[in-house]
C-alpha cells in the first residue's frame, strides 16, 4: 500500500486526487490531508479516507474541524506550522496541490524528508525552483510533475537522454479569448475569462489561462523542472487541448503526449509512477475529434509569454516577483478594479521596479528571501494596480 | 565505429541508408552491400563507402560488377547464396531492405549470427515473423524496426512496459484515392496510384499505399513485432502523415511519434540506436502545418485491412499467402491486366483457396515451408488474376 498525503485536499487537484485514491482503496492509504476554510469538505475527506491527520490552514477554524471530526480516528490540527509538520510525517508520496506561495513550505518540508513529491503547486518551481530541487536532491526525494504539460513532457521523455532533446514544446489552448481583437480583450469581464473551453478548473487559474499567464508559469516551470535552456522551449497554441506537450529530438523525431483534457490522468500517473494503472478518464478518439489545430501564440495581444522569457533571462527573484505580481493583478481584475489587459501591465511594471531591489539577482536558495520578495512585490504590484485603476 | 551491412543497397531505403552513413564517416563503416541489376549504383556505393564486399543477386551480372569494382578494395560476388554469406560476415548492424520474399534469407542469416537487424523488409515479419523472431532470440540478436510506423511505436513505447498498453494505433495517409468514390476507384490507373501525397517511395509500395495493402502489411507486422493482440491494434487515416503511430496506455495517456514524412528518420534512428544522433531531416513545425486530421478507414472501398485481420486470425501460412497474392495482384495491375479494385479480390480468392492446402495452419517455423507456400500462392493468385482479367 502506498501512503499518500494531500496538501490542498479541498481544491480541484486535491479532490481529483481523492477521487482516484477512493477508487483504489487497496493500493493507497492516506496520511495527512490539509485544506483551508472549507471544513466540511476537509472533514468529509478525512473520514472517507481514514486520514491520520487533517489540518486547516486557519487556526480560527480548528474548533469547527475538531467538531466535524468528532468520533473519527483522524487528528485535527491548524495553522501553517501544523501543515509543515504534517508534511514531515512519513509518507510514500506527498501531493503538493496548495495554490499559491503558501504551497512552497509543505513541499519543501516533505522533500527534505525524502518523500516523493507529486507537484501541482506551480509556485514551488516558478518562485523557488532551485531551492526545491536542491532540497529534493540532497534528501534523495523524487519530484513528479502533476501539471498536464509537465507530466506530458516527463512521459514523452521516458527512456530518452535529455542530451538528445532539441526542443520541448508545450501547448496552450489559447483560452476563451484566443480570437478576440485587442480592443475587445481590454473590455473582457471576469465572467467571460473564467469560461475555459476545455479544462474544468478554478476561477483564478481559468483567468490565468485566458491571459496566457498560466502558460507563462508553465514555461518557467519547464525550464526549472527539466533544466532546458529557455530558447529550446516553445509554446504552441492548440485549441483542442489534446496534445499536451511534444519533445523534439536531434534526429527530427518528435514524441508527444496526448489525451483528453482531464487532470486525473496526470495525477493518476504520478500516484502510480513508475507503473501505469487503469484510470477512469475518457479514451482518446482522434477520428471522432477529427482535427487537431496549431498556431503560434500572438505576442501582441498576449504579452505574458514575453514576460516569462524576461523572467527566465533575469532569474534570481524574477520568478517570485512575476508570481506575486500576477496574483495581485488577478485580484484586482476579479474585483473589477482593472481591465483584463491591465494585468500584464501591472506585472511588467512590478518586474521593472523590483529589478532595482538589492538581492533581486541572487539565487532563490533560501525560503526567507523568496518570501520577502513575494511580500514586497505584492505591495509594489498593488501600487501599480491602483495607479492603473486611478489613471 | 559501427560496422554496417546493407541488403538492398540500391533501393530507396538502401540509398537513404547510404546517404546517412556517408554523412557520418567517422561513426560508421560498411561491411557488405547488396543489390540487383543496377550494377553502376551498387559499385558506386561500394567505392564511396569502401565496402568489404558487394554482391549482386544475379550471377549473370557478376562480370559487370567485377569490372565496375576494378582497382577498388571491394570484393565482388553474385547470387542468392553469396548474399546469404555476406549476411554472415561480422557486422554490428545489418539493414534488411531487400523488397519482397527475397529479403527473408539475409535477415535470417544475419540474425542467426547475433547481428542486430534494422528491419525494413516487411515480408520477414508478415510471412515468417515467428521464424525470424525465434532465430533472433536464440542468437541474442536485436531487431530494430525501420518502417516509419513501427519505428514510431518502438520509440513511443520507450521506457514503458507492454503490460500497460491498451491500444496501438498506426496511421495511414489514405493515399491518393482516399476521397475517391468506389466506381472511380475501380477505374484508377497505375499512374494515378503511384502519386503518393506525402512519401517519396517506389512504384510498388506507392500502389500498396493507395490500396491500403501496405497498411495491411503494417498491421500484420505490428502484431508480429510487438506481440500485440490484433484487437488492440487500430488503423487511423491521417492524410498529413505527420503522426506515425500512437501508443495508448491503460491510464488514458497516449504517447505518439510525429515527424515530417522522411524515411531517413526511422533509418537513422535504427543506425544510431540506442543513442539519437542529429539527422538531416526537416524539423516539425505544427503551426505552419496548421491542422492534423484523422478519420476512420473506409472498410468498403479499402478491404485490405479486413483481409489483414483475417490473416492475423488465421495465422500459419496466411501471412505468406497474403504477401504472395498481393505481389501477383500488383504485377497484374501495374501491367494493366486487372483494375485497381481487382487486386483485393485476387488476394481474397487466393487466401480462400490456399486455406484448404495441407500445412496452411502450421506455424511458419521453417523457411522451406514458407517459400513453398509463397510459390504455390503466387500460382494460385495468377490463376485468380487471369480469371478476373478474362471475366
PDB file of N, CA and C in Angstrom, chain A residues 8 10 33-39 42 54-66 76-84 98-100 102-103:
ATOM      1  N   UNK A   8      -3.679  20.624   0.185  1.00  0.00           N
ATOM      2  CA  UNK A   8      -4.650  21.272  -0.683  1.00  0.00           C
ATOM      3  C   UNK A   8      -5.722  20.265  -1.085  1.00  0.00           C
ATOM      4  N   UNK A  10      -8.888  20.078  -0.533  1.00  0.00           N
ATOM      5  CA  UNK A  10     -10.256  20.505  -0.876  1.00  0.00           C
ATOM      6  C   UNK A  10     -10.316  21.284  -2.188  1.00  0.00           C
ATOM      7  N   UNK A  33      -4.219  15.147   5.297  1.00  0.00           N
ATOM      8  CA  UNK A  33      -4.986  15.961   4.351  1.00  0.00           C
ATOM      9  C   UNK A  33      -5.011  17.380   4.893  1.00  0.00           C
ATOM     10  N   UNK A  34      -4.789  18.374   4.043  1.00  0.00           N
ATOM     11  CA  UNK A  34      -4.867  19.749   4.509  1.00  0.00           C
ATOM     12  C   UNK A  34      -5.810  20.547   3.624  1.00  0.00           C
ATOM     13  N   UNK A  35      -6.374  21.594   4.222  1.00  0.00           N
ATOM     14  CA  UNK A  35      -7.301  22.439   3.479  1.00  0.00           C
ATOM     15  C   UNK A  35      -7.353  23.825   4.083  1.00  0.00           C
ATOM     16  N   UNK A  36      -8.314  24.632   3.628  1.00  0.00           N
ATOM     17  CA  UNK A  36      -8.437  26.000   4.110  1.00  0.00           C
ATOM     18  C   UNK A  36      -9.684  26.159   4.956  1.00  0.00           C
ATOM     19  N   UNK A  37     -10.633  26.952   4.468  1.00  0.00           N
ATOM     20  CA  UNK A  37     -11.837  27.253   5.268  1.00  0.00           C
ATOM     21  C   UNK A  37     -12.991  26.296   4.995  1.00  0.00           C
ATOM     22  N   UNK A  38     -12.848  25.448   3.998  1.00  0.00           N
ATOM     23  CA  UNK A  38     -13.945  24.515   3.694  1.00  0.00           C
ATOM     24  C   UNK A  38     -13.816  23.290   4.601  1.00  0.00           C
ATOM     25  N   UNK A  39     -14.189  23.504   5.873  1.00  0.00           N
ATOM     26  CA  UNK A  39     -14.003  22.478   6.907  1.00  0.00           C
ATOM     27  C   UNK A  39     -14.860  21.252   6.630  1.00  0.00           C
ATOM     28  N   UNK A  42     -13.093  19.157   4.071  1.00  0.00           N
ATOM     29  CA  UNK A  42     -11.870  18.583   4.631  1.00  0.00           C
ATOM     30  C   UNK A  42     -12.199  17.414   5.559  1.00  0.00           C
ATOM     31  N   UNK A  54      -5.889  15.697   9.807  1.00  0.00           N
ATOM     32  CA  UNK A  54      -6.451  16.705   8.912  1.00  0.00           C
ATOM     33  C   UNK A  54      -6.057  18.062   9.466  1.00  0.00           C
ATOM     34  N   UNK A  55      -5.586  18.930   8.591  1.00  0.00           N
ATOM     35  CA  UNK A  55      -5.080  20.221   9.044  1.00  0.00           C
ATOM     36  C   UNK A  55      -5.738  21.337   8.240  1.00  0.00           C
ATOM     37  N   UNK A  56      -6.279  22.329   8.940  1.00  0.00           N
ATOM     38  CA  UNK A  56      -6.746  23.543   8.276  1.00  0.00           C
ATOM     39  C   UNK A  56      -5.664  24.617   8.422  1.00  0.00           C
ATOM     40  N   UNK A  57      -5.528  25.414   7.382  1.00  0.00           N
ATOM     41  CA  UNK A  57      -4.513  26.469   7.427  1.00  0.00           C
ATOM     42  C   UNK A  57      -4.874  27.555   8.437  1.00  0.00           C
ATOM     43  N   UNK A  58      -6.152  27.597   8.857  1.00  0.00           N
ATOM     44  CA  UNK A  58      -6.630  28.719   9.672  1.00  0.00           C
ATOM     45  C   UNK A  58      -6.897  28.298  11.107  1.00  0.00           C
ATOM     46  N   UNK A  59      -6.097  28.832  12.072  1.00  0.00           N
ATOM     47  CA  UNK A  59      -6.294  28.451  13.476  1.00  0.00           C
ATOM     48  C   UNK A  59      -7.722  28.705  13.954  1.00  0.00           C
ATOM     49  N   UNK A  60      -8.354  29.743  13.431  1.00  0.00           N
ATOM     50  CA  UNK A  60      -9.712  30.058  13.881  1.00  0.00           C
ATOM     51  C   UNK A  60     -10.734  28.996  13.442  1.00  0.00           C
ATOM     52  N   UNK A  61     -10.327  28.109  12.551  1.00  0.00           N
ATOM     53  CA  UNK A  61     -11.237  27.047  12.086  1.00  0.00           C
ATOM     54  C   UNK A  61     -11.034  25.730  12.835  1.00  0.00           C
ATOM     55  N   UNK A  62     -10.067  25.729  13.777  1.00  0.00           N
ATOM     56  CA  UNK A  62      -9.705  24.456  14.422  1.00  0.00           C
ATOM     57  C   UNK A  62     -10.876  23.845  15.184  1.00  0.00           C
ATOM     58  N   UNK A  63     -11.636  24.711  15.879  1.00  0.00           N
ATOM     59  CA  UNK A  63     -12.752  24.181  16.654  1.00  0.00           C
ATOM     60  C   UNK A  63     -13.771  23.484  15.757  1.00  0.00           C
ATOM     61  N   UNK A  64     -14.069  24.147  14.659  1.00  0.00           N
ATOM     62  CA  UNK A  64     -15.024  23.555  13.710  1.00  0.00           C
ATOM     63  C   UNK A  64     -14.505  22.221  13.175  1.00  0.00           C
ATOM     64  N   UNK A  65     -13.198  22.181  12.875  1.00  0.00           N
ATOM     65  CA  UNK A  65     -12.629  20.942  12.327  1.00  0.00           C
ATOM     66  C   UNK A  65     -12.705  19.825  13.367  1.00  0.00           C
ATOM     67  N   UNK A  66     -12.356  20.184  14.625  1.00  0.00           N
ATOM     68  CA  UNK A  66     -12.430  19.173  15.698  1.00  0.00           C
ATOM     69  C   UNK A  66     -13.843  18.622  15.812  1.00  0.00           C
ATOM     70  N   UNK A  76      -7.032  16.382  14.511  1.00  0.00           N
ATOM     71  CA  UNK A  76      -7.258  17.693  13.907  1.00  0.00           C
ATOM     72  C   UNK A  76      -6.108  18.613  14.294  1.00  0.00           C
ATOM     73  N   UNK A  77      -5.707  19.488  13.376  1.00  0.00           N
ATOM     74  CA  UNK A  77      -4.670  20.474  13.673  1.00  0.00           C
ATOM     75  C   UNK A  77      -4.918  21.693  12.808  1.00  0.00           C
ATOM     76  N   UNK A  78      -4.212  22.799  13.135  1.00  0.00           N
ATOM     77  CA  UNK A  78      -4.463  24.044  12.402  1.00  0.00           C
ATOM     78  C   UNK A  78      -3.218  24.902  12.343  1.00  0.00           C
ATOM     79  N   UNK A  79      -3.149  25.726  11.300  1.00  0.00           N
ATOM     80  CA  UNK A  79      -2.081  26.705  11.170  1.00  0.00           C
ATOM     81  C   UNK A  79      -0.976  26.240  10.240  1.00  0.00           C
ATOM     82  N   UNK A  80      -0.232  27.216   9.716  1.00  0.00           N
ATOM     83  CA  UNK A  80       0.838  26.883   8.758  1.00  0.00           C
ATOM     84  C   UNK A  80       1.885  25.927   9.320  1.00  0.00           C
ATOM     85  N   UNK A  81       2.236  26.072  10.597  1.00  0.00           N
ATOM     86  CA  UNK A  81       3.250  25.187  11.140  1.00  0.00           C
ATOM     87  C   UNK A  81       2.719  23.755  11.256  1.00  0.00           C
ATOM     88  N   UNK A  82       1.432  23.624  11.552  1.00  0.00           N
ATOM     89  CA  UNK A  82       0.840  22.280  11.611  1.00  0.00           C
ATOM     90  C   UNK A  82       0.842  21.637  10.224  1.00  0.00           C
ATOM     91  N   UNK A  83       0.640  22.456   9.190  1.00  0.00           N
ATOM     92  CA  UNK A  83       0.710  21.928   7.815  1.00  0.00           C
ATOM     93  C   UNK A  83       2.138  21.464   7.515  1.00  0.00           C
ATOM     94  N   UNK A  84       3.121  22.289   7.924  1.00  0.00           N
ATOM     95  CA  UNK A  84       4.525  21.911   7.687  1.00  0.00           C
ATOM     96  C   UNK A  84       4.870  20.630   8.434  1.00  0.00           C
ATOM     97  N   UNK A  98      -1.514  22.806  -2.908  1.00  0.00           N
ATOM     98  CA  UNK A  98      -1.971  24.090  -2.386  1.00  0.00           C
ATOM     99  C   UNK A  98      -1.704  25.136  -3.465  1.00  0.00           C
ATOM    100  N   UNK A  99      -2.671  26.030  -3.697  1.00  0.00           N
ATOM    101  CA  UNK A  99      -2.479  27.050  -4.718  1.00  0.00           C
ATOM    102  C   UNK A  99      -1.745  28.233  -4.110  1.00  0.00           C
ATOM    103  N   UNK A 100      -0.750  28.743  -4.812  1.00  0.00           N
ATOM    104  CA  UNK A 100      -0.064  29.951  -4.385  1.00  0.00           C
ATOM    105  C   UNK A 100       1.210  29.683  -3.612  1.00  0.00           C
ATOM    106  N   UNK A 102       1.784  29.788  -0.608  1.00  0.00           N
ATOM    107  CA  UNK A 102       1.593  29.004   0.616  1.00  0.00           C
ATOM    108  C   UNK A 102       1.927  27.529   0.391  1.00  0.00           C
ATOM    109  N   UNK A 103       1.954  27.107  -0.860  1.00  0.00           N
ATOM    110  CA  UNK A 103       2.263  25.710  -1.150  1.00  0.00           C
ATOM    111  C   UNK A 103       3.744  25.390  -1.112  1.00  0.00           C
TER     112      UNK A 103
END
